[in-house]
CSV table of C-alpha atoms in Angstrom, one decimal:
chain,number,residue,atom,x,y,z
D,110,UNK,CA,-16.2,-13.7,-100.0
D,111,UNK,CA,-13.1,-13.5,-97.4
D,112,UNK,CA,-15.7,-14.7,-94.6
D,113,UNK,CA,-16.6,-17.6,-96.3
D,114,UNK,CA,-12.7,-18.0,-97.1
D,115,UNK,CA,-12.0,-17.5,-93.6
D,116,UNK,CA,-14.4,-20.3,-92.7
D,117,UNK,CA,-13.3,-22.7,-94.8
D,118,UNK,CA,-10.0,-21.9,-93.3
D,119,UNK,CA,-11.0,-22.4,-89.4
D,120,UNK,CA,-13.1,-26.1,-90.3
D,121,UNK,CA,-10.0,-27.0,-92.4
D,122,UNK,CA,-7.5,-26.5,-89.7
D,123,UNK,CA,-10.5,-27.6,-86.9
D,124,UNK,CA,-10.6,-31.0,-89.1
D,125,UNK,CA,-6.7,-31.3,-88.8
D,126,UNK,CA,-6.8,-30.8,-85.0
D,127,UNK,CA,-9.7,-33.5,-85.0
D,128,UNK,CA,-7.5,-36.0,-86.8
D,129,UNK,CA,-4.5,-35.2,-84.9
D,130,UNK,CA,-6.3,-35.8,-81.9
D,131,UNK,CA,-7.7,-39.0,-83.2
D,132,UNK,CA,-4.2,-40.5,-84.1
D,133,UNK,CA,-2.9,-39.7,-80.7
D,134,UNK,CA,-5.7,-41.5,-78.9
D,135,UNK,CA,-5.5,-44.5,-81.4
D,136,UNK,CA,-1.6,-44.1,-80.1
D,137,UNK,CA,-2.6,-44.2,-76.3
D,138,UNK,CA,-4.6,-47.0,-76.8
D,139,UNK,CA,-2.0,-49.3,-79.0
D,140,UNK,CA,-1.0,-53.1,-77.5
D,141,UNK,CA,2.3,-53.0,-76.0
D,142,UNK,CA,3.6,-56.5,-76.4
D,143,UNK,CA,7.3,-57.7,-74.7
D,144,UNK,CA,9.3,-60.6,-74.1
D,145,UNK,CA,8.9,-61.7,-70.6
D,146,UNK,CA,12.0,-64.8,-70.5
D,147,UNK,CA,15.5,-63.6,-70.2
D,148,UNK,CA,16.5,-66.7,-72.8
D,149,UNK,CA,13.0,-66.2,-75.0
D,150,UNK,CA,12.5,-69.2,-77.1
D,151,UNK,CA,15.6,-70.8,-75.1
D,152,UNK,CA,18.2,-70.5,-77.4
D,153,UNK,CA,20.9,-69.9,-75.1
D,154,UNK,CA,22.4,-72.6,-72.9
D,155,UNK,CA,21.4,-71.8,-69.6
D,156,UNK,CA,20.0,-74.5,-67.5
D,157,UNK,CA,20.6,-76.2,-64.2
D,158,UNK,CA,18.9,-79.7,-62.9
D,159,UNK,CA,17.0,-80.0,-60.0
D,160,UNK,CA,15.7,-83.5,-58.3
D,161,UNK,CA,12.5,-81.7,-56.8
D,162,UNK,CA,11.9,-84.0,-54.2
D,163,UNK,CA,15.2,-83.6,-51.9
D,164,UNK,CA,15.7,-81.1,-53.5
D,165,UNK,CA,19.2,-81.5,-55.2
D,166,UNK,CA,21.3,-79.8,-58.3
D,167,UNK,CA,23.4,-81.9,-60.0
D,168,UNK,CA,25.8,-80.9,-62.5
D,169,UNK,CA,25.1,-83.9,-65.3
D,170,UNK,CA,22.2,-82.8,-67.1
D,171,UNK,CA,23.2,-78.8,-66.2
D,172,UNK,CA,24.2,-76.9,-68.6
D,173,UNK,CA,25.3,-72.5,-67.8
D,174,UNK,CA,27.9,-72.1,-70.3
D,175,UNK,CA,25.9,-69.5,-72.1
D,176,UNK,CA,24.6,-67.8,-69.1
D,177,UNK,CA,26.1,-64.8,-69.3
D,178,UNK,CA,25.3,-63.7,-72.5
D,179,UNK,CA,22.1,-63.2,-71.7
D,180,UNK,CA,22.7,-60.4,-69.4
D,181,UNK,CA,20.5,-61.1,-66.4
D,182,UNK,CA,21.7,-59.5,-63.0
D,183,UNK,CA,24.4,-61.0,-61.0
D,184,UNK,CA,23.2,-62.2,-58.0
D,185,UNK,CA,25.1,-63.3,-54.8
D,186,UNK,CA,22.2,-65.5,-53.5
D,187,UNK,CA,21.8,-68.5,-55.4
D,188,UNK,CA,23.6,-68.3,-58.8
D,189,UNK,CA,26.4,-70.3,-57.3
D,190,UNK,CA,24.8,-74.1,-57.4
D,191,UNK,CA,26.2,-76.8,-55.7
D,192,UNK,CA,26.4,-80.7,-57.1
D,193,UNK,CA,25.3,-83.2,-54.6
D,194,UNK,CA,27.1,-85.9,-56.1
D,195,UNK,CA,30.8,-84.5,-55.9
D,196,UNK,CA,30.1,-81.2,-53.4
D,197,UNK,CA,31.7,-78.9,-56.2
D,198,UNK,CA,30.4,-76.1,-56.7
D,199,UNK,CA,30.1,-74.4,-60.2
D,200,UNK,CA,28.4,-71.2,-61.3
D,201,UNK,CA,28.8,-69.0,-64.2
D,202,UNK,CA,31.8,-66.1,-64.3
D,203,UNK,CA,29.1,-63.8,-63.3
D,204,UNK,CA,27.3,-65.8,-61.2
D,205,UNK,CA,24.4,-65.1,-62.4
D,206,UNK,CA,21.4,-67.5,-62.3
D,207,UNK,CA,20.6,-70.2,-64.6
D,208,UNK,CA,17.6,-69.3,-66.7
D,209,UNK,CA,15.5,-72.0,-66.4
D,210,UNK,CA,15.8,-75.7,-64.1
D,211,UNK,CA,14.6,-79.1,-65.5
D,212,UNK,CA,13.2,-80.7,-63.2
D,213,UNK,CA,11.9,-84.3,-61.5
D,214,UNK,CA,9.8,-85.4,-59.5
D,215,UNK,CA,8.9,-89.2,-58.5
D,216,UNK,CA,12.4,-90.1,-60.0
D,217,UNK,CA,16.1,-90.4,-58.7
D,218,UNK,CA,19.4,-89.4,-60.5
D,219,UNK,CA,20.1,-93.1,-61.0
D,220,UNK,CA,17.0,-93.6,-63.4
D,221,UNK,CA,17.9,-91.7,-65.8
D,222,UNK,CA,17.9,-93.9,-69.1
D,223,UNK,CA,16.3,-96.7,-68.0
D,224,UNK,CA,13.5,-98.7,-68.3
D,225,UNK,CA,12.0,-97.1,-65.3
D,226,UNK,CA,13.4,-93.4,-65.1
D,227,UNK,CA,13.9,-90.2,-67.3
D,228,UNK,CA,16.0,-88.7,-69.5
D,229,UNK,CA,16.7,-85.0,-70.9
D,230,UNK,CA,18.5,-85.0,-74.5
D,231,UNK,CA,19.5,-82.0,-76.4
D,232,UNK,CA,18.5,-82.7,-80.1
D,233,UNK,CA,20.5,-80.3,-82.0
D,234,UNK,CA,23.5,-79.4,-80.1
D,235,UNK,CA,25.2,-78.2,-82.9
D,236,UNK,CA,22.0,-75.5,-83.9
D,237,UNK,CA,22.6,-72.2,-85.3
D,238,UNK,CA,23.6,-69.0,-82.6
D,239,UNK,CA,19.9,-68.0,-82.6
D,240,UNK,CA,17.7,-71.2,-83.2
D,241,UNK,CA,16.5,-72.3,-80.4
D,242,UNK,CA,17.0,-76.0,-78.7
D,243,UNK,CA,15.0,-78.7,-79.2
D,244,UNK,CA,14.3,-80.6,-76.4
D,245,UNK,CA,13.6,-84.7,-75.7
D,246,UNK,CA,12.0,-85.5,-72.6
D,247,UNK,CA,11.5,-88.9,-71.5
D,248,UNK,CA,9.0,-89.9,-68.3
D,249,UNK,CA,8.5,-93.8,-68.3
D,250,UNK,CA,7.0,-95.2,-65.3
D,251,UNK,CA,4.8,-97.9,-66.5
D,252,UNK,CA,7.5,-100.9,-65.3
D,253,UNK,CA,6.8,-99.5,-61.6
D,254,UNK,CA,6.1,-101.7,-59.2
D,255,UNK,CA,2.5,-102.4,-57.9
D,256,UNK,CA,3.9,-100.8,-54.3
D,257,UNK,CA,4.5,-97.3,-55.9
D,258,UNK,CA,2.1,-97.8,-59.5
D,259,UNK,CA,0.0,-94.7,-58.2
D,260,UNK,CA,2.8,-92.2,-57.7
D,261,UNK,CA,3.0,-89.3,-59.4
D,262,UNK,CA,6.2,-89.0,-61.8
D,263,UNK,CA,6.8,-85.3,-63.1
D,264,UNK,CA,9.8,-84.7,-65.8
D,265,UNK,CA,10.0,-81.2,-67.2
D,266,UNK,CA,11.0,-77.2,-67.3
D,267,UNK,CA,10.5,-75.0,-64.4
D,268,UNK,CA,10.9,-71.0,-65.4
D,269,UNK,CA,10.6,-69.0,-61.8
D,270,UNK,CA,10.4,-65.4,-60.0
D,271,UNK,CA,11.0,-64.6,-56.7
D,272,UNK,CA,9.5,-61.7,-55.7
D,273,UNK,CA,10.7,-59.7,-52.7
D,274,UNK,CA,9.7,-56.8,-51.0
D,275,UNK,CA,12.1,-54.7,-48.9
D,276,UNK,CA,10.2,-52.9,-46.1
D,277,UNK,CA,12.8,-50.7,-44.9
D,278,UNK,CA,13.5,-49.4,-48.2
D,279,UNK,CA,9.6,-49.8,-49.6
D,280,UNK,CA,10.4,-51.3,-52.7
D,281,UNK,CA,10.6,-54.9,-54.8
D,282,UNK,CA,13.4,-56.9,-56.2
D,283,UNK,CA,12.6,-59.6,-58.7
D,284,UNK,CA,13.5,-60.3,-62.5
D,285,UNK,CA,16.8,-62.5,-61.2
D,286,UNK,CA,16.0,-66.1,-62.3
D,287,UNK,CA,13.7,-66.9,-65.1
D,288,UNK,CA,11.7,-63.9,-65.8
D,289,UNK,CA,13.4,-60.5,-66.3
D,290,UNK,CA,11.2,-58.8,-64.0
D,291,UNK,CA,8.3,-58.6,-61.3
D,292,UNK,CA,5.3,-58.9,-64.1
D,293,UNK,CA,1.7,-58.3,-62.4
D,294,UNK,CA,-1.3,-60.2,-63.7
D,295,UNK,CA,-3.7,-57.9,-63.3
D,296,UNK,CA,-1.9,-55.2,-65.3
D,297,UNK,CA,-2.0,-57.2,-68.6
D,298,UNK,CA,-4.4,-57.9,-71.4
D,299,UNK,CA,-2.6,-60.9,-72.2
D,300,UNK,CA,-0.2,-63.1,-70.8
D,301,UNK,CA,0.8,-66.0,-73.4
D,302,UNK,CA,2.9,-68.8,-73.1
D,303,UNK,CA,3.7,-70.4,-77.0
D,304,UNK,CA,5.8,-73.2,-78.2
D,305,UNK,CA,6.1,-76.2,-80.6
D,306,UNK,CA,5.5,-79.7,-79.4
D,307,UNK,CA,5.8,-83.3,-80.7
D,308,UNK,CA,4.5,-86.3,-79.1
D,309,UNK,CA,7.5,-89.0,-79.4
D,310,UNK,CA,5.3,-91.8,-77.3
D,311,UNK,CA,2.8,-93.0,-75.1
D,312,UNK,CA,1.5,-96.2,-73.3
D,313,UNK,CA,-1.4,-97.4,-71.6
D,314,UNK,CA,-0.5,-99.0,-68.3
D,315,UNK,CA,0.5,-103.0,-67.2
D,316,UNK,CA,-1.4,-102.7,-64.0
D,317,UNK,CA,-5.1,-101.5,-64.6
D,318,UNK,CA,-6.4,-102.8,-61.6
D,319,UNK,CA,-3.4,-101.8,-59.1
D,320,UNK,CA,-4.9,-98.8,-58.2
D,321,UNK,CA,-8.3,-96.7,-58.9
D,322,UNK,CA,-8.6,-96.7,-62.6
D,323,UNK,CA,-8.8,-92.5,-63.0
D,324,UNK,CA,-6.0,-91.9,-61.2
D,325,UNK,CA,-3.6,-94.1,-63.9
D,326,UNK,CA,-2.5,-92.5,-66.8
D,327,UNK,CA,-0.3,-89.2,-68.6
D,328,UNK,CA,-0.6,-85.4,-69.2
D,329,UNK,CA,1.4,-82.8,-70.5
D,330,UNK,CA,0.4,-79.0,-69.0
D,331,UNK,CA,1.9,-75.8,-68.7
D,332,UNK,CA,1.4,-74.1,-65.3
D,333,UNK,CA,1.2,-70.9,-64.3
D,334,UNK,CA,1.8,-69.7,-60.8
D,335,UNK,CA,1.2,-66.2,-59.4
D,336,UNK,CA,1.0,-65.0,-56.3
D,337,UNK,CA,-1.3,-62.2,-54.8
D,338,UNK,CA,0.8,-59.8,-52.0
D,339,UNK,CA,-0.6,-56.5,-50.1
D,340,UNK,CA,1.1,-53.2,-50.2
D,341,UNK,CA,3.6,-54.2,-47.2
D,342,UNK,CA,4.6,-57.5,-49.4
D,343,UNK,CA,2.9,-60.0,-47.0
D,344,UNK,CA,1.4,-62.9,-49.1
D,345,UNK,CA,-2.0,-63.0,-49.2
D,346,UNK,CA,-2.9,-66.2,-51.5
D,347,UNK,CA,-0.7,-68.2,-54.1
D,348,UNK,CA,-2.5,-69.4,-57.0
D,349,UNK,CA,-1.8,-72.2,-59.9
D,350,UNK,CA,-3.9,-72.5,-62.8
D,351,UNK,CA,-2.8,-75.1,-65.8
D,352,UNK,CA,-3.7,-76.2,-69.4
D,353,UNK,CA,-3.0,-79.6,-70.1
D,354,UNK,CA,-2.2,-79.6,-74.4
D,355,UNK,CA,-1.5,-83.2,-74.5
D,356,UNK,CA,-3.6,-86.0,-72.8
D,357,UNK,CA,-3.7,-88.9,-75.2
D,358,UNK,CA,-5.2,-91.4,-72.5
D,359,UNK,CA,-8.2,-88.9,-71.9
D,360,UNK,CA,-7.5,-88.7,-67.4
D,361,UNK,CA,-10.0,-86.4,-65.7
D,362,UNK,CA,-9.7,-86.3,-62.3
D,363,UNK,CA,-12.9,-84.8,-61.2
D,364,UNK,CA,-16.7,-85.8,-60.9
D,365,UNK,CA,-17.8,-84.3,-63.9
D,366,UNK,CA,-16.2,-85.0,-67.5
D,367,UNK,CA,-18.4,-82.8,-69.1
D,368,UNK,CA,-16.7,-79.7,-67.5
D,369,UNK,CA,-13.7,-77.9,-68.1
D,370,UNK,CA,-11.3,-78.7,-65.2
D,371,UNK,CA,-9.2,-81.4,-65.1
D,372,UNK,CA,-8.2,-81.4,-61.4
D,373,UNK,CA,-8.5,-79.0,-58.5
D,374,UNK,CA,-11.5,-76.3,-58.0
D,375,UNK,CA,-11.9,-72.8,-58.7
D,376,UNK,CA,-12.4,-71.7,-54.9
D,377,UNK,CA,-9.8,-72.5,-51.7
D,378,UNK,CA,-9.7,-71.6,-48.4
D,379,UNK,CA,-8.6,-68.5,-47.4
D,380,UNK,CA,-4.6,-68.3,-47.7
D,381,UNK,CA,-4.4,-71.8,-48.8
D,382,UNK,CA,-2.5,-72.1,-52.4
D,383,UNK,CA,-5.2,-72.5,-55.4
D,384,UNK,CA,-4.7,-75.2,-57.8
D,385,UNK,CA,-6.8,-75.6,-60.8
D,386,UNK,CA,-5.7,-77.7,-64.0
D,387,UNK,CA,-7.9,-77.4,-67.2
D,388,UNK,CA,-8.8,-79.5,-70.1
D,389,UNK,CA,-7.0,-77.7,-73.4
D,390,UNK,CA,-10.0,-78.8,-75.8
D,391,UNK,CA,-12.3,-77.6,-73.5
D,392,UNK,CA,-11.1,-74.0,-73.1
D,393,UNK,CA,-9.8,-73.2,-76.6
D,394,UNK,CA,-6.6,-74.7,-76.4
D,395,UNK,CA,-5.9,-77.9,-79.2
D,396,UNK,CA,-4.7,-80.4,-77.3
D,397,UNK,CA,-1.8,-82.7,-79.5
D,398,UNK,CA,-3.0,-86.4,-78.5
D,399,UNK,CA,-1.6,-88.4,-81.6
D,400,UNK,CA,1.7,-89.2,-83.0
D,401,UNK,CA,1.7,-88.4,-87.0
D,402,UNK,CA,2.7,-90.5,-89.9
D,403,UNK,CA,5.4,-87.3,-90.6
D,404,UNK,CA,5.2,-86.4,-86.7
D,405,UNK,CA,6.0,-82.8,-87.2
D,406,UNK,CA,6.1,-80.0,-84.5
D,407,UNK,CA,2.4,-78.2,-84.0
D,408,UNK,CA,2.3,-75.0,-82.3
D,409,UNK,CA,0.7,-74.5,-78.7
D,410,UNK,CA,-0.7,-71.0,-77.9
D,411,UNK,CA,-2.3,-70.6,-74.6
D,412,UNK,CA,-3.8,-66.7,-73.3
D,413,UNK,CA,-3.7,-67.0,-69.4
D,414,UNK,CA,-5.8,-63.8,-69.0
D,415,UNK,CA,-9.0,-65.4,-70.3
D,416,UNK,CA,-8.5,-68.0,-68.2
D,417,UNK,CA,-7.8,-66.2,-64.9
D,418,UNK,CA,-10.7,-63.8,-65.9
D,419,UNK,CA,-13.1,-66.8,-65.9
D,420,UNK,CA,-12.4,-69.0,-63.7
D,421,UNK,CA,-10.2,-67.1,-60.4
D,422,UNK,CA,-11.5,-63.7,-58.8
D,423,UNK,CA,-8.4,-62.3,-58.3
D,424,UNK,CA,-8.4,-58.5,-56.0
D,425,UNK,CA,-6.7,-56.7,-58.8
D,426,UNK,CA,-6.1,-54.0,-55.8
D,427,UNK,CA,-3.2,-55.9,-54.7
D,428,UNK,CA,0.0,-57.0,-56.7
D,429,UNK,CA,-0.7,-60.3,-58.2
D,430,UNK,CA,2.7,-61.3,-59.2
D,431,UNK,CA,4.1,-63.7,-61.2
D,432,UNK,CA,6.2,-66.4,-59.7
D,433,UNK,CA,6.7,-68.9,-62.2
D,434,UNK,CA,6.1,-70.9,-65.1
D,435,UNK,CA,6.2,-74.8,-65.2
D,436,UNK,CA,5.7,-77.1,-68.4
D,437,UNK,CA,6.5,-80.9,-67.6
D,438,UNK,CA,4.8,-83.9,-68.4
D,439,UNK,CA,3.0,-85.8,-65.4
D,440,UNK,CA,2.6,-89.8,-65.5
D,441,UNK,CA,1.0,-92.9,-63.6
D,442,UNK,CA,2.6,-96.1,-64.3
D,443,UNK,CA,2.5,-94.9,-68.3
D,444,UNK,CA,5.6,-93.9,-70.2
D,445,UNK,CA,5.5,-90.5,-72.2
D,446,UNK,CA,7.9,-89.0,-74.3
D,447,UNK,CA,7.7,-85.5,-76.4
D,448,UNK,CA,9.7,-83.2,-77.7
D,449,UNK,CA,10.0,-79.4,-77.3
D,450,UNK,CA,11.4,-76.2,-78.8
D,451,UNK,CA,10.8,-72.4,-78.8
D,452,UNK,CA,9.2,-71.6,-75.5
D,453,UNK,CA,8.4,-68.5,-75.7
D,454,UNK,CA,6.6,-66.0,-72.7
D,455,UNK,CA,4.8,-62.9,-74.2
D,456,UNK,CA,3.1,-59.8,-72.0
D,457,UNK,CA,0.8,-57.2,-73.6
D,458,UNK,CA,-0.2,-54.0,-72.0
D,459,UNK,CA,-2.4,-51.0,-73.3
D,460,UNK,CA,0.2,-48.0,-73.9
C-alpha cells in the first residue's frame, strides 16, 4: 500500500515537471511584437520637407515642434536643417532629427496649390494629444505639358535608417532618424506596415496619345528598402520591394498582366540596387480603388516577410538591414489625391 502511494506520488510530481516544462517552452516560443517608428501612428509633430530632386529642406510645410517629446537621440549630424529659401537654419532644442520627411519629386516649391503642383494639409490640427494626424496629400499633374507629360511626379512620406558601422570600434550606430533602431530582416517573422487610407480623387489623363499609353497613369505604394551589409559593414546589395494599395487606373508596367509585379524584376545584377513593385490584389493585399458614397477610412495591412520570402533570396548570413520606409503616391499626367492617418510600423520576433 505505501508503494503504490509512493508511486502515485513520483507520476504526480513527474506530471507537474512535464507541465512546467511545457509552459516554459510554449514561453520560449511566444511572438514578441514592438513598435518600430519613434512617432508610431504619427501623432506627434515631427516632420521636415524635402524637394527630393535638388535635394532642398524648406521650412513651409516642416513642422519639429513636437520633436523632442519623442525622445529619439540627439544627434550633431543632421538634426540641424537648413531652409533654402531664407538660409536659416532651424532645428529642435535638442537637435534631434525630425521623425519622418514629406517628400517630392517631379515638383518645385512654387507648385504647391496649384493647378499643376502638390500640396500637404494637416486635417485636424486641433486633434487630441494622442490621436494621430490625418493627412491630405495632393499630386496633380494631369495640366502638364506635352514636353514633360511622361515624368514621373512622386508626393509623399519618407520614414529612414541610416545604418553605420564603425570599424575601429566594431560596432553599429543606427535608430537616429525614423526608425528607433538598426532592425534586421532576416531576424523577424513579420515585418508590417498598417494604416488607414481614403481616396479623395483621381483622373484619367488629357493627353492619351503624348506618350506610350502604359506608362500614363497613378499609384499609391508603400516601399520598403533594406539593405544587405557583411560583417565589416561594406554594402553588399540594396534592395526595394513595394505594394501598391491603390491603383484606380489599373498601370502595369511589365509584359505580363497576369503576374504579380507591377514594375521591376525579382533578380539584378550583382551589387546593383533591386527594385520590385507588386500588385496589392495580386499578393493578398486589398487594394482601395474607389471613392465611397460615405468615403470612409479602410485599413491597409501589408506583412513584408511573405513577400521577401517569395519573391528576393536574401543571404540571411549577413545583416540585412533596414533602411527605410516610403509611402507616396506616384502619377503621369493624372491628378491623385488621398488622405492618410495612423501609420503604424510593427516587428515580431520569436522570444
Amino acid at each position: 500500500m505505501k508503494n503504490e502511494k509512493f508511486i502515485i506520488a513520483v507520476l504526480f510530481v513527474l506530471i507537474l515537471l512535464s507541465f512546467s516544462s511545457f509552459n516554459s517552452g510554449s514561453a520560449s516560443n511566444q511572438t514578441k511584437c514592438f513598435p518600430m517608428l519613434w512617432n508610431q501612428g504619427i501623432t506627434k509633430k515631427s516632420w521636415v520637407y524635402l524637394e527630393q530632386d535638388e535635394p532642398r529642406f524648406y521650412k513651409k510645410n516642416s513642422d519639429i515642434s513636437d520633436g523632442d517629446h519623442l525622445k529619439m537621440p540627439k544627434n550633431s549630424w543632421d538634426a540641424t536643417y537648413i531652409d533654402y529659401e531664407t538660409r536659416q537654419k532651424f532645428s529642435t532644442p535638442d537637435k534631434t532629427n525630425a521623425s519622418f520627411k514629406f517628400v517630392t519629386t517631379g515638383y518645385r516649391i512654387e507648385d504647391q496649390k496649384k493647378e499643376f503642383g502638390f500640396d500637404f494639409m494637416v486635417l485636424n490640427k486641433d486633434k487630441k494629444n494622442e490621436e494621430p494626424f490625418i493627412f491630405r496629400i495632393s499630386n496633380n499633374s494631369q495640366k502638364t505639358d506635352s514636353k514633360t507629360a511622361g515624368t514621373v511626379r512622386e508626393v509623399g512620406f519618407v520614414f529612414d535608417n541610416w545604418p553605420q558601422y564603425w570599424a575601429d570600434e566594431k560596432k553599429w550606430t543606427g535608430g537616429y532618424h525614423s526608425f528607433s533602431g538598426n532592425y534586421q530582416v532576416e531576424k523577424l517573422n513579420n515585418l508590417t506596415v498598417k494604416f488607414k487610407f481614403r481616396l479623395v480623387d483621381f483622373n484619367a489623363p488629357l493627353k492619351k496619345n503624348s506618350i506610350q499609353g502604359k506608362w500614363i497613369g497613378s499609384y499609391a505604394t508603400c516601399d520598403l528598402r533594406f539593405t544587405e551589409y557583411d560583417e565589416n559593414g561594406k554594402v553588399i546589395k540594396p534592395y526595394l520591394i513595394g505594394i501598391v494599395f491603390s491603383n484606380p487606373l489599373n498601370v502595369d508596367y511589365t509584359d505580363n498582366k497576369d503576374d504579380g509585379i507591377l514594375f521591376g524584376s525579382p533578380a539584378s545584377k550583382n551589387s546593383q540596387q533591386q527594385i520590385l513593385l507588386l500588385h496589392g490584389d495580386k499578393n493578398g493585399v486589398k487594394e482601395i480603388n474607389s471613392i465611397t458614397p460615405e468615403n470612409r477610412f479602410q485599413t491597409v495591412e501589408i506583412d513584408f516577410k511573405p513577400l521577401i520570402n517569395k519573391y528576393l533570396n536574401i543571404n540571411k548570413k549577413h545583416k540585412n538591414i533596414i533602411t527605410g520606409i516610403d509611402i507616396y503616391s506616384a502619377t503621369r499626367a493624372v491628378n491623385f489625391t488621398y488622405d492618410i492617418q495612423d501609420i503604424q510600423v510593427t516587428g515580431c520576433t520569436n522570444n
